[in-house]
C-alpha cells in the first residue's frame, strides 16, 4: 500500500485513534497523529508491527485470528483494551471496516478511548492566582521559573519597558526578552546578564539600566523559595529617572512582594502535591482492579458474542474452543476475587487459620503433583527434594498448600523451556535461634531486579521483567507473605548467582 493511498484512507476515516491495517499480515500500515502519540507508534514500525501488539484483549485476539484466517469482516463495535505508550492499559471501544481494493484488502480501525484521567495543570497555570499580588505593587515585576524562563509580568513592567500589547499577560519568553533587550543600547550584554542572574541558585542582585528612551531603571532580583529551596527569581524594576528613590520604600515593597509570592507558591505547591498523591494512589488502585476484572469480563463477553454470531456457521470444535476460553476467563476472574477477598481479610486482621499438627511433606507433594502437568507442557523439569523422616509442626494445611502452589506456579511461569525448578523442604539448622522448617523454590528463569526483591510482596506489584503476556494479578506473593506472617513465619526472595531466583519460606515448629 503506497503512502499516498494510506493518507487518502486516513483522510476519509479521520476520527480519534485511527489505524490502517493489512488484512493479510495484520501489519499497521498507517496511523493518524492521535494514534501515533497515544500508542507510541514510530515511523519505522509502520508496515512491520502487527495490530495485535496494541489490541491486547482476548476478544480482540479471536477477532484478529479470524481475519488472519482469511475472513476479514466488519466489526460494528467492540469493547477491548489497548497497550498505550509506556505500557499502560487503556479501555477502548473500536470499530473495524473493510476497504477492498484491486490488489489488497485493508482494514480501517477507528478507536475511541472510553475513559481518561484529566492531568493536573502545570504550575504555570496557577499564575492567574498571582495576578492580584503582582498588580498590587508599585514596581514593574517579572517572574521566572526554575529554568530561568520568564512566565509572568505585571502591567507596570510593560509600561516601564514600553512593551507592545501583543505580548499579553502570558508572554512568550523569547519574544519578551527580545523586546526588552531592544530597548537598551547593548542588547547582547542585557541577555547575558539576564541569563547569568536567572541561573543563580541563591543571592540577590542590583543593577542600573539606562534605556534608549531616556528612562533609568533600578533592577533588583532575589530568589523565591518553597520549603527552603529556590524555585525561580523575581525581577523588580523601579523608574529612578530624575529623582532619588526611597531606599526604605523599595526594601519594604521588595520584601513584601517576595514574601507574598513565596507564600502563594508554597500554598499552591502543597495543594498540588497533596492532590497528585491522592490522585496517583486512587489511579493505581483503580487501574489494577479495572484491568484484572475487566480483562476476563471482556474475554467472556467477547467469546460469547462471537459464539452467538457464528453459531450457525462455526464448527463444533471452534464453538468448543469458545466455551473453553469463556470457562478459563471465568476461572481467572474467580481466582482474582478470591485473592482479593483473602487480602481484604488479612489487612483487616481476619485471615482465619486452622492449624493442625501434621507432617508437612504430603502438603508439598500434593502441590507438586497438581502442577506437574503444567510443567510438562512447558518442558520444565521440577525436582522435589524431601527428607525421608517426617517434618511435624502445627500448620494450616490448606493455607500452606496455597503458598506452595503459588511459588511453584510462579517458578514455572517465569522459567523458559528446558529450564529446571528445584523445590526443597528441610529442617532449619540446629544452630538457628528457633527451630523450624525451610521451604525453598529455586528456578532458572528471568530473575528479579535487585531493587524489587521486597516490592514484589506488595499488592498489585509485579517485577518490571514481567511482561503483559505472563498474566497474574499481583496479589499472589502478597497473600503468601500474609499467610506466612499469620503462622509466625516469613518469606523472602533473592537472585541466584548464575540465573533465576529463589523464594525462601520459614515455618516455625510449634
Short mmCIF file of C-alpha atoms in Angstrom, two decimals:
data_model
loop_
_atom_site.label_atom_id
_atom_site.label_comp_id
_atom_site.label_asym_id
_atom_site.label_seq_id
_atom_site.Cartn_x
_atom_site.Cartn_y
_atom_site.Cartn_z
CA UNK A 1 0.00 0.00 0.00
CA UNK A 2 1.51 3.36 -1.04
CA UNK A 3 1.91 6.25 1.39
CA UNK A 4 -0.46 8.32 -0.74
CA UNK A 5 -3.15 5.64 -0.62
CA UNK A 6 -2.76 5.32 3.14
CA UNK A 7 -3.05 9.08 3.57
CA UNK A 8 -6.21 9.05 1.45
CA UNK A 9 -7.78 6.41 3.70
CA UNK A 10 -6.76 8.32 6.83
CA UNK A 11 -8.38 11.47 5.48
CA UNK A 12 -11.56 9.59 4.60
CA UNK A 13 -11.94 7.97 8.01
CA UNK A 14 -10.26 10.64 10.21
CA UNK A 15 -11.53 10.19 13.77
CA UNK A 16 -9.89 9.89 17.17
CA UNK A 17 -7.37 6.98 17.09
CA UNK A 18 -7.18 5.71 13.51
CA UNK A 19 -5.18 2.79 12.09
CA UNK A 20 -4.92 1.28 8.60
CA UNK A 21 -4.20 -2.49 8.85
CA UNK A 22 -3.20 -5.01 6.19
CA UNK A 23 -5.88 -7.74 6.28
CA UNK A 24 -3.40 -10.46 5.33
CA UNK A 25 -0.45 -9.70 7.64
CA UNK A 26 -2.28 -7.59 10.27
CA UNK A 27 0.60 -5.09 10.00
CA UNK A 28 -0.22 -1.46 10.84
CA UNK A 29 0.37 0.45 7.61
CA UNK A 30 -0.55 3.96 8.72
CA UNK A 31 -1.77 5.83 11.80
CA UNK A 32 -3.11 9.31 12.43
CA UNK A 33 -1.23 11.64 14.81
CA UNK A 34 -3.54 10.84 17.74
CA UNK A 35 -2.87 7.09 17.42
CA UNK A 36 0.86 7.66 16.89
CA UNK A 37 1.11 9.72 20.07
CA UNK A 38 -1.18 7.62 22.32
CA UNK A 39 0.15 4.20 21.26
CA UNK A 40 3.78 5.22 20.76
CA UNK A 41 3.95 4.09 17.12
CA UNK A 42 7.19 5.10 15.41
CA UNK A 43 7.72 5.58 11.69
CA UNK A 44 9.97 2.51 11.35
CA UNK A 45 7.24 0.30 12.88
CA UNK A 46 4.71 1.01 10.11
CA UNK A 47 4.34 -1.98 7.84
CA UNK A 48 6.14 -4.27 10.33
CA UNK A 49 4.35 -4.24 13.70
CA UNK A 50 1.01 -6.15 13.91
CA UNK A 51 -2.09 -4.51 15.35
CA UNK A 52 -2.21 -7.29 17.97
CA UNK A 53 0.75 -5.63 19.66
CA UNK A 54 -1.62 -2.84 20.68
CA UNK A 55 -5.01 -4.67 20.94
CA UNK A 56 -4.23 -6.99 23.90
CA UNK A 57 -7.69 -8.32 24.90
CA UNK A 58 -8.65 -11.96 24.39
CA UNK A 59 -11.74 -10.96 22.44
CA UNK A 60 -9.59 -8.90 20.12
CA UNK A 61 -7.20 -11.82 19.69
CA UNK A 62 -10.06 -14.03 18.47
CA UNK A 63 -11.27 -11.37 16.04
CA UNK A 64 -7.81 -10.84 14.55
CA UNK A 65 -7.29 -14.62 14.33
CA UNK A 66 -10.44 -14.80 12.20
CA UNK A 67 -9.10 -12.03 9.96
CA UNK A 68 -5.71 -13.72 9.62
CA UNK A 69 -7.51 -16.93 8.68
CA UNK A 70 -8.88 -15.15 5.61
CA UNK A 71 -12.19 -13.91 6.96
CA UNK A 72 -12.00 -10.09 7.07
CA UNK A 73 -15.29 -8.75 8.35
CA UNK A 74 -16.81 -5.51 9.53
CA UNK A 75 -16.96 -5.09 13.31
CA UNK A 76 -19.55 -2.54 14.40
CA UNK A 77 -18.29 -2.01 17.96
CA UNK A 78 -16.28 -3.98 20.49
CA UNK A 79 -15.01 -3.10 23.95
CA UNK A 80 -11.36 -4.03 24.21
CA UNK A 81 -8.08 -2.90 25.73
CA UNK A 82 -5.03 -1.38 24.06
CA UNK A 83 -1.49 -1.12 25.36
CA UNK A 84 -0.55 2.55 25.24
CA UNK A 85 2.88 4.14 25.04
CA UNK A 86 4.76 3.36 28.26
CA UNK A 87 2.95 0.02 28.77
CA UNK A 88 -0.25 1.24 30.46
CA UNK A 89 -3.59 -0.40 29.57
CA UNK A 90 -6.41 1.81 28.27
CA UNK A 91 -10.06 0.91 27.75
CA UNK A 92 -11.10 1.24 24.11
CA UNK A 93 -14.26 0.94 22.00
CA UNK A 94 -13.28 0.32 18.40
CA UNK A 95 -14.89 -0.43 15.05
CA UNK A 96 -13.33 -2.15 12.04
CA UNK A 97 -14.28 -1.50 8.42
CA UNK A 98 -13.21 -3.48 5.35
CA UNK A 99 -11.69 -1.47 2.48
CA UNK A 100 -11.22 -3.75 -0.55
CA UNK A 101 -9.02 -2.66 -3.45
CA UNK A 102 -7.98 -4.39 -6.64
CA UNK A 103 -4.68 -5.64 -5.26
CA UNK A 104 -5.24 -5.87 -1.50
CA UNK A 105 -7.73 -5.71 1.34
CA UNK A 106 -7.23 -3.19 4.14
CA UNK A 107 -8.97 -2.70 7.45
CA UNK A 108 -9.77 0.71 8.91
CA UNK A 109 -9.70 0.65 12.74
CA UNK A 110 -11.47 3.57 14.43
CA UNK A 111 -10.85 3.56 18.18
CA UNK A 112 -12.18 5.76 20.94
CA UNK A 113 -10.82 5.79 24.48
CA UNK A 114 -13.68 5.28 26.95
CA UNK A 115 -12.04 7.00 29.94
CA UNK A 116 -9.03 9.15 30.52
CA UNK A 117 -7.96 10.94 33.71
CA UNK A 118 -7.50 14.67 33.36
CA UNK A 119 -3.86 15.60 34.09
CA UNK A 120 -3.11 18.05 36.82
CA UNK A 121 -2.30 21.51 35.47
CA UNK A 122 1.38 22.60 35.50
CA UNK A 123 2.50 25.19 37.99
CA UNK A 124 2.49 27.92 35.32
CA UNK A 125 -1.29 27.56 35.06
CA UNK A 126 -1.57 28.95 38.57
CA UNK A 127 -0.20 32.34 37.51
CA UNK A 128 -3.68 33.81 37.24
CA UNK A 129 -3.94 33.45 41.02
CA UNK A 130 -0.81 35.61 41.36
CA UNK A 131 -2.20 38.40 39.19
CA UNK A 132 -3.66 40.36 42.14
CA UNK A 133 -0.37 40.17 44.03
CA UNK A 134 1.72 41.32 41.08
CA UNK A 135 -0.59 44.19 40.19
CA UNK A 136 -0.74 45.44 43.80
CA UNK A 137 2.89 46.59 43.80
CA UNK A 138 4.27 49.95 42.64
CA UNK A 139 7.08 48.26 40.71
CA UNK A 140 7.46 46.50 37.40
CA UNK A 141 7.68 42.76 38.13
CA UNK A 142 8.92 39.80 36.07
CA UNK A 143 8.87 36.23 37.48
CA UNK A 144 10.99 33.35 36.11
CA UNK A 145 10.73 29.62 36.76
CA UNK A 146 13.50 27.27 37.91
CA UNK A 147 14.97 27.14 34.40
CA UNK A 148 15.26 30.92 34.18
CA UNK A 149 12.34 31.22 31.73
CA UNK A 150 10.02 34.25 32.25
CA UNK A 151 6.40 33.23 32.69
CA UNK A 152 4.64 36.21 34.29
CA UNK A 153 4.81 40.02 34.22
CA UNK A 154 2.59 42.84 35.51
CA UNK A 155 1.26 45.96 33.80
CA UNK A 156 3.85 48.26 35.41
CA UNK A 157 6.68 46.28 33.80
CA UNK A 158 5.00 46.58 30.40
CA UNK A 159 4.66 50.35 30.98
CA UNK A 160 8.25 50.91 32.14
CA UNK A 161 9.71 48.96 29.22
CA UNK A 162 7.13 50.24 26.71
CA UNK A 163 6.17 46.67 25.72
CA UNK A 164 3.59 46.16 22.95
CA UNK A 165 0.12 44.98 23.93
CA UNK A 166 0.56 41.87 21.75
CA UNK A 167 2.72 40.26 24.44
CA UNK A 168 -0.35 39.96 26.70
CA UNK A 169 -0.49 38.68 30.24
CA UNK A 170 1.15 35.33 29.37
CA UNK A 171 4.10 36.39 27.23
CA UNK A 172 6.22 34.12 25.10
CA UNK A 173 9.58 34.12 26.90
CA UNK A 174 11.77 34.65 23.84
CA UNK A 175 9.58 37.45 22.45
CA UNK A 176 9.56 39.21 25.82
CA UNK A 177 13.34 39.10 26.29
CA UNK A 178 13.98 40.16 22.71
CA UNK A 179 11.68 43.16 23.12
CA UNK A 180 13.26 44.21 26.43
CA UNK A 181 16.79 43.84 25.03
CA UNK A 182 15.87 46.04 22.05
CA UNK A 183 15.17 48.93 24.46
CA UNK A 184 18.83 49.03 25.58
CA UNK A 185 21.98 50.29 23.82
CA UNK A 186 23.70 46.90 24.18
CA UNK A 187 21.06 44.13 23.77
CA UNK A 188 23.57 41.25 23.96
CA UNK A 189 25.01 42.47 27.26
CA UNK A 190 21.49 42.56 28.72
CA UNK A 191 20.77 38.99 27.51
CA UNK A 192 24.00 37.65 29.01
CA UNK A 193 23.39 39.40 32.33
CA UNK A 194 19.78 38.19 32.46
CA UNK A 195 20.82 34.56 31.79
CA UNK A 196 23.52 34.75 34.48
CA UNK A 197 21.09 36.14 37.08
CA UNK A 198 18.33 33.65 36.20
CA UNK A 199 20.77 30.75 36.60
CA UNK A 200 21.81 31.81 40.11
CA UNK A 201 20.60 29.39 42.73
CA UNK A 202 20.69 31.95 45.52
CA UNK A 203 21.70 35.53 46.31
CA UNK A 204 20.35 38.96 45.41
CA UNK A 205 21.43 41.30 42.62
CA UNK A 206 21.27 45.04 41.89
CA UNK A 207 21.72 46.76 38.51
CA UNK A 208 21.07 50.16 36.95
CA UNK A 209 19.70 50.03 33.39
CA UNK A 210 19.66 53.03 31.05
CA UNK A 211 17.01 52.63 28.36
CA UNK A 212 17.30 54.34 24.98
CA UNK A 213 14.02 56.11 25.78
CA UNK A 214 15.84 58.11 28.46
CA UNK A 215 14.46 56.18 31.41
CA UNK A 216 16.78 54.90 34.13
CA UNK A 217 15.57 51.73 35.83
CA UNK A 218 16.76 50.21 39.06
CA UNK A 219 16.70 46.40 38.71
CA UNK A 220 16.71 44.18 41.80
CA UNK A 221 16.31 40.42 41.89
CA UNK A 222 16.06 37.76 44.55
CA UNK A 223 15.00 34.07 44.53
CA UNK A 224 11.62 32.89 45.73
CA UNK A 225 11.63 29.70 47.74
CA UNK A 226 9.30 26.88 48.70
CA UNK A 227 10.27 24.75 51.70
CA UNK A 228 13.65 26.44 51.76
CA UNK A 229 14.77 25.74 48.19
CA UNK A 230 14.81 28.31 45.37
CA UNK A 231 12.33 27.68 42.53
CA UNK A 232 12.90 30.79 40.43
CA UNK A 233 13.53 34.54 40.59
CA UNK A 234 11.54 37.74 40.99
CA UNK A 235 12.86 40.71 38.98
CA UNK A 236 11.61 44.12 40.17
CA UNK A 237 12.12 47.38 38.23
CA UNK A 238 11.69 50.93 39.55
CA UNK A 239 11.91 54.12 37.47
CA UNK A 240 14.54 56.30 39.17
CA UNK A 241 14.77 58.82 36.36
CA UNK A 242 15.22 62.39 37.75
CA UNK A 243 14.60 61.59 41.41
CA UNK A 244 16.12 59.56 44.21
CA UNK A 245 14.07 56.58 45.26
CA UNK A 246 13.41 55.97 48.87
CA UNK A 247 15.58 53.03 49.90
CA UNK A 248 13.20 52.23 52.73
CA UNK A 249 10.16 52.13 50.45
CA UNK A 250 12.00 49.96 47.91
CA UNK A 251 13.10 47.49 50.53
CA UNK A 252 9.61 47.34 52.01
CA UNK A 253 7.93 46.72 48.63
CA UNK A 254 10.54 44.21 47.58
CA UNK A 255 10.33 42.21 50.79
CA UNK A 256 6.54 42.37 50.78
CA UNK A 257 6.36 41.19 47.19
CA UNK A 258 8.79 38.31 47.73
CA UNK A 259 7.00 37.22 50.89
CA UNK A 260 3.61 37.20 49.16
CA UNK A 261 4.93 35.33 46.13
CA UNK A 262 6.69 32.73 48.27
CA UNK A 263 3.61 32.22 50.44
CA UNK A 264 1.31 31.85 47.45
CA UNK A 265 3.62 29.43 45.66
CA UNK A 266 4.11 27.39 48.85
CA UNK A 267 0.35 27.01 49.31
CA UNK A 268 -0.19 26.12 45.67
CA UNK A 269 2.67 23.61 45.62
CA UNK A 270 1.48 21.90 48.81
CA UNK A 271 -2.08 21.66 47.50
CA UNK A 272 -0.80 20.34 44.17
CA UNK A 273 1.39 17.69 45.82
CA UNK A 274 -1.45 16.51 48.07
CA UNK A 275 -3.80 16.29 45.08
CA UNK A 276 -1.21 14.42 43.00
CA UNK A 277 -0.55 11.87 45.76
CA UNK A 278 -4.24 11.22 46.31
CA UNK A 279 -4.90 11.03 42.58
CA UNK A 280 -1.97 8.66 41.98
CA UNK A 281 -2.98 6.33 44.82
CA UNK A 282 -6.55 6.19 43.53
CA UNK A 283 -5.43 5.74 39.91
CA UNK A 284 -3.03 2.90 40.77
CA UNK A 285 -5.67 1.00 42.72
CA UNK A 286 -8.45 1.53 40.18
CA UNK A 287 -6.16 0.70 37.25
CA UNK A 288 -5.11 -2.60 38.83
CA UNK A 289 -8.66 -3.50 39.83
CA UNK A 290 -10.09 -2.46 36.47
CA UNK A 291 -7.53 -4.38 34.45
CA UNK A 292 -7.73 -7.60 36.45
CA UNK A 293 -11.55 -7.62 36.49
CA UNK A 294 -12.32 -6.15 33.07
CA UNK A 295 -9.86 -8.31 31.12
CA UNK A 296 -11.59 -11.64 31.90
CA UNK A 297 -15.00 -9.98 31.62
CA UNK A 298 -14.06 -8.67 28.17
CA UNK A 299 -12.99 -12.19 27.23
CA UNK A 300 -16.22 -13.77 28.46
CA UNK A 301 -18.44 -11.24 26.69
CA UNK A 302 -16.38 -11.22 23.50
CA UNK A 303 -16.24 -15.01 23.15
CA UNK A 304 -19.96 -15.22 23.93
CA UNK A 305 -20.73 -12.58 21.27
CA UNK A 306 -18.55 -14.30 18.67
CA UNK A 307 -20.13 -17.65 19.52
CA UNK A 308 -23.64 -16.24 19.08
CA UNK A 309 -22.76 -14.60 15.76
CA UNK A 310 -21.12 -17.71 14.35
CA UNK A 311 -23.41 -20.34 15.93
CA UNK A 312 -24.90 -21.30 12.56
CA UNK A 313 -21.61 -21.48 10.67
CA UNK A 314 -18.91 -22.40 13.20
CA UNK A 315 -17.69 -25.96 13.57
CA UNK A 316 -18.27 -27.80 16.87
CA UNK A 317 -14.53 -27.68 17.50
CA UNK A 318 -14.49 -23.89 17.19
CA UNK A 319 -17.54 -23.50 19.43
CA UNK A 320 -15.89 -25.79 21.98
CA UNK A 321 -12.82 -23.55 21.92
CA UNK A 322 -15.02 -20.51 22.58
CA UNK A 323 -16.63 -22.21 25.60
CA UNK A 324 -13.22 -23.29 26.90
CA UNK A 325 -11.98 -19.71 26.69
CA UNK A 326 -15.11 -18.45 28.48
CA UNK A 327 -14.55 -21.01 31.24
CA UNK A 328 -10.86 -20.12 31.57
CA UNK A 329 -11.65 -16.41 31.80
CA UNK A 330 -14.34 -17.06 34.40
CA UNK A 331 -11.92 -19.18 36.42
CA UNK A 332 -9.34 -16.40 36.27
CA UNK A 333 -11.90 -13.88 37.50
CA UNK A 334 -12.89 -16.20 40.35
CA UNK A 335 -9.24 -16.64 41.38
CA UNK A 336 -8.74 -12.86 41.38
CA UNK A 337 -11.86 -12.29 43.51
CA UNK A 338 -10.75 -15.00 45.97
CA UNK A 339 -7.29 -13.42 46.17
CA UNK A 340 -8.82 -10.00 46.72
CA UNK A 341 -11.03 -11.40 49.50
CA UNK A 342 -8.02 -13.05 51.16
CA UNK A 343 -6.05 -9.79 51.07
CA UNK A 344 -9.04 -7.89 52.48
CA UNK A 345 -9.30 -10.38 55.35
CA UNK A 346 -5.57 -10.27 56.08
CA UNK A 347 -5.46 -6.46 56.16
CA UNK A 348 -8.46 -6.44 58.50
CA UNK A 349 -6.75 -8.98 60.73
CA UNK A 350 -9.40 -11.60 59.99
CA UNK A 351 -7.39 -14.12 57.97
CA UNK A 352 -8.58 -17.30 59.70
CA UNK A 353 -6.15 -20.18 60.28
CA UNK A 354 -6.97 -23.75 61.20
CA UNK A 355 -3.60 -25.15 62.31
CA UNK A 356 -3.29 -28.89 62.88
CA UNK A 357 -0.27 -30.92 63.94
CA UNK A 358 0.77 -32.81 60.82
CA UNK A 359 3.58 -33.87 58.51
CA UNK A 360 4.32 -31.04 56.05
CA UNK A 361 5.76 -33.31 53.33
CA UNK A 362 2.39 -34.52 51.91
CA UNK A 363 1.25 -30.90 51.52
CA UNK A 364 4.25 -30.20 49.30
CA UNK A 365 3.88 -33.44 47.35
CA UNK A 366 0.20 -32.70 46.62
CA UNK A 367 1.01 -29.22 45.23
CA UNK A 368 3.82 -30.60 43.04
CA UNK A 369 1.50 -33.33 41.72
CA UNK A 370 -1.21 -30.81 40.79
CA UNK A 371 1.18 -28.62 38.81
CA UNK A 372 3.26 -31.39 37.27
CA UNK A 373 1.28 -31.41 34.01
CA UNK A 374 1.72 -27.64 33.65
CA UNK A 375 5.48 -28.11 33.98
CA UNK A 376 5.49 -30.99 31.47
CA UNK A 377 3.57 -28.95 28.88
CA UNK A 378 6.14 -26.17 29.20
CA UNK A 379 9.03 -28.66 29.15
CA UNK A 380 10.29 -27.56 32.57
CA UNK A 381 11.79 -30.14 34.95
CA UNK A 382 10.66 -29.97 38.60
CA UNK A 383 12.96 -31.62 41.14
CA UNK A 384 11.34 -32.13 44.55
CA UNK A 385 13.75 -32.88 47.41
CA UNK A 386 12.05 -34.03 50.62
CA UNK A 387 13.68 -35.74 53.63
CA UNK A 388 12.76 -39.33 54.48
CA UNK A 389 11.82 -38.55 58.07
CA UNK A 390 8.51 -36.75 58.87
CA UNK A 391 8.58 -32.97 59.35
CA UNK A 392 5.94 -32.33 62.01
CA UNK A 393 4.54 -28.94 63.02
CA UNK A 394 1.20 -27.21 63.69
CA UNK A 395 0.15 -25.64 60.40
CA UNK A 396 -2.95 -24.80 58.35
CA UNK A 397 -2.57 -27.31 55.53
CA UNK A 398 -4.93 -25.53 53.13
CA UNK A 399 -3.23 -22.15 53.51
CA UNK A 400 0.31 -23.56 53.36
CA UNK A 401 -0.63 -25.53 50.24
CA UNK A 402 -1.75 -22.20 48.75
CA UNK A 403 1.75 -20.82 49.39
CA UNK A 404 3.47 -23.82 47.79
CA UNK A 405 1.20 -23.73 44.71
CA UNK A 406 1.73 -20.01 44.23
CA UNK A 407 5.53 -20.21 44.48
CA UNK A 408 5.72 -23.25 42.20
CA UNK A 409 3.29 -21.74 39.68
CA UNK A 410 5.36 -18.54 39.52
CA UNK A 411 8.55 -20.55 39.02
CA UNK A 412 7.01 -22.49 36.11
CA UNK A 413 5.63 -19.28 34.56
CA UNK A 414 8.99 -17.47 34.52
CA UNK A 415 11.26 -20.42 33.68
CA UNK A 416 11.93 -20.92 29.94
CA UNK A 417 11.54 -24.27 28.19
CA UNK A 418 14.23 -26.84 29.11
CA UNK A 419 14.74 -24.99 32.40
CA UNK A 420 14.82 -26.53 35.86
CA UNK A 421 12.98 -25.86 39.13
CA UNK A 422 14.23 -27.15 42.44
CA UNK A 423 11.82 -27.45 45.37
CA UNK A 424 13.46 -28.34 48.68
CA UNK A 425 11.94 -28.84 52.16
CA UNK A 426 14.30 -29.28 55.11
CA UNK A 427 14.63 -28.61 58.84
CA UNK A 428 16.30 -25.35 59.82
CA UNK A 429 19.89 -25.75 61.03
CA UNK A 430 20.03 -26.81 64.66
CA UNK A 431 22.28 -23.80 65.35
CA UNK A 432 19.42 -21.43 64.45
CA UNK A 433 17.82 -19.25 67.12
CA UNK A 434 14.49 -21.14 66.98
CA UNK A 435 13.57 -24.50 65.39
CA UNK A 436 11.62 -24.53 62.17
CA UNK A 437 11.25 -25.76 58.62
CA UNK A 438 12.54 -24.14 55.45
CA UNK A 439 10.83 -24.37 52.03
CA UNK A 440 12.95 -23.19 49.08
CA UNK A 441 11.75 -22.88 45.47
CA UNK A 442 14.57 -22.09 43.01
CA UNK A 443 14.19 -21.58 39.26
CA UNK A 444 16.41 -20.84 36.26
CA UNK A 445 14.16 -18.07 34.93
CA UNK A 446 14.49 -14.35 34.32
CA UNK A 447 15.26 -13.33 37.90
CA UNK A 448 14.08 -10.21 39.76
CA UNK A 449 15.62 -6.70 39.68
CA UNK A 450 17.58 -6.20 42.89
CA UNK A 451 15.63 -3.08 43.83
CA UNK A 452 12.32 -5.00 43.59
CA UNK A 453 13.10 -8.04 45.76
CA UNK A 454 10.95 -6.60 48.55
CA UNK A 455 8.41 -4.67 46.45
CA UNK A 456 7.07 -7.83 44.76
CA UNK A 457 5.38 -8.82 48.03
CA UNK A 458 3.18 -5.70 47.90
CA UNK A 459 -0.38 -5.73 46.49
CA UNK A 460 -0.68 -5.39 42.68
CA UNK A 461 3.13 -5.17 42.27
CA UNK A 462 4.87 -7.31 39.66
CA UNK A 463 8.53 -7.29 38.69
CA UNK A 464 9.48 -4.98 35.81
CA UNK A 465 10.78 -8.04 33.90
CA UNK A 466 7.24 -9.44 33.93
CA UNK A 467 5.61 -8.68 30.58
CA UNK A 468 1.87 -8.32 29.96
CA UNK A 469 1.58 -11.79 28.42
CA UNK A 470 2.67 -13.56 31.60
CA UNK A 471 -0.56 -12.54 33.33
CA UNK A 472 -1.02 -12.62 37.07
CA UNK A 473 -2.95 -10.40 39.46
CA UNK A 474 -0.07 -9.06 41.50
CA UNK A 475 -1.75 -10.47 44.63
CA UNK A 476 -0.30 -13.97 44.91
CA UNK A 477 3.00 -13.13 46.62
CA UNK A 478 1.30 -10.56 48.86
CA UNK A 479 -1.10 -13.28 50.05
CA UNK A 480 1.80 -15.70 50.57
CA UNK A 481 3.51 -13.21 52.86
CA UNK A 482 0.30 -12.63 54.86
CA UNK A 483 -0.18 -16.41 55.30
CA UNK A 484 3.42 -16.88 56.45
CA UNK A 485 3.19 -13.94 58.87
CA UNK A 486 -0.06 -15.33 60.28
CA UNK A 487 1.86 -18.56 61.06
CA UNK A 488 4.63 -16.58 62.74
CA UNK A 489 6.97 -17.27 59.82
CA UNK A 490 8.42 -15.28 56.94
CA UNK A 491 9.03 -15.33 53.18
CA UNK A 492 11.85 -13.65 51.22
CA UNK A 493 13.30 -13.64 47.71
CA UNK A 494 16.84 -13.44 46.33
CA UNK A 495 18.53 -13.84 42.95
CA UNK A 496 20.72 -16.84 42.25
CA UNK A 497 24.40 -16.39 41.38
CA UNK A 498 24.03 -17.59 37.78
CA UNK A 499 20.39 -17.07 36.80
CA UNK A 500 16.88 -17.26 38.19
CA UNK A 501 15.61 -16.56 41.69
CA UNK A 502 14.97 -18.41 44.95
CA UNK A 503 11.99 -17.91 47.27
CA UNK A 504 12.52 -18.98 50.88
CA UNK A 505 9.66 -19.56 53.32
CA UNK A 506 10.46 -20.21 57.01
CA UNK A 507 7.88 -22.08 59.10
CA UNK A 508 8.29 -22.17 62.89
CA UNK A 509 7.86 -25.56 64.58
CA UNK A 510 5.14 -25.43 67.26
#
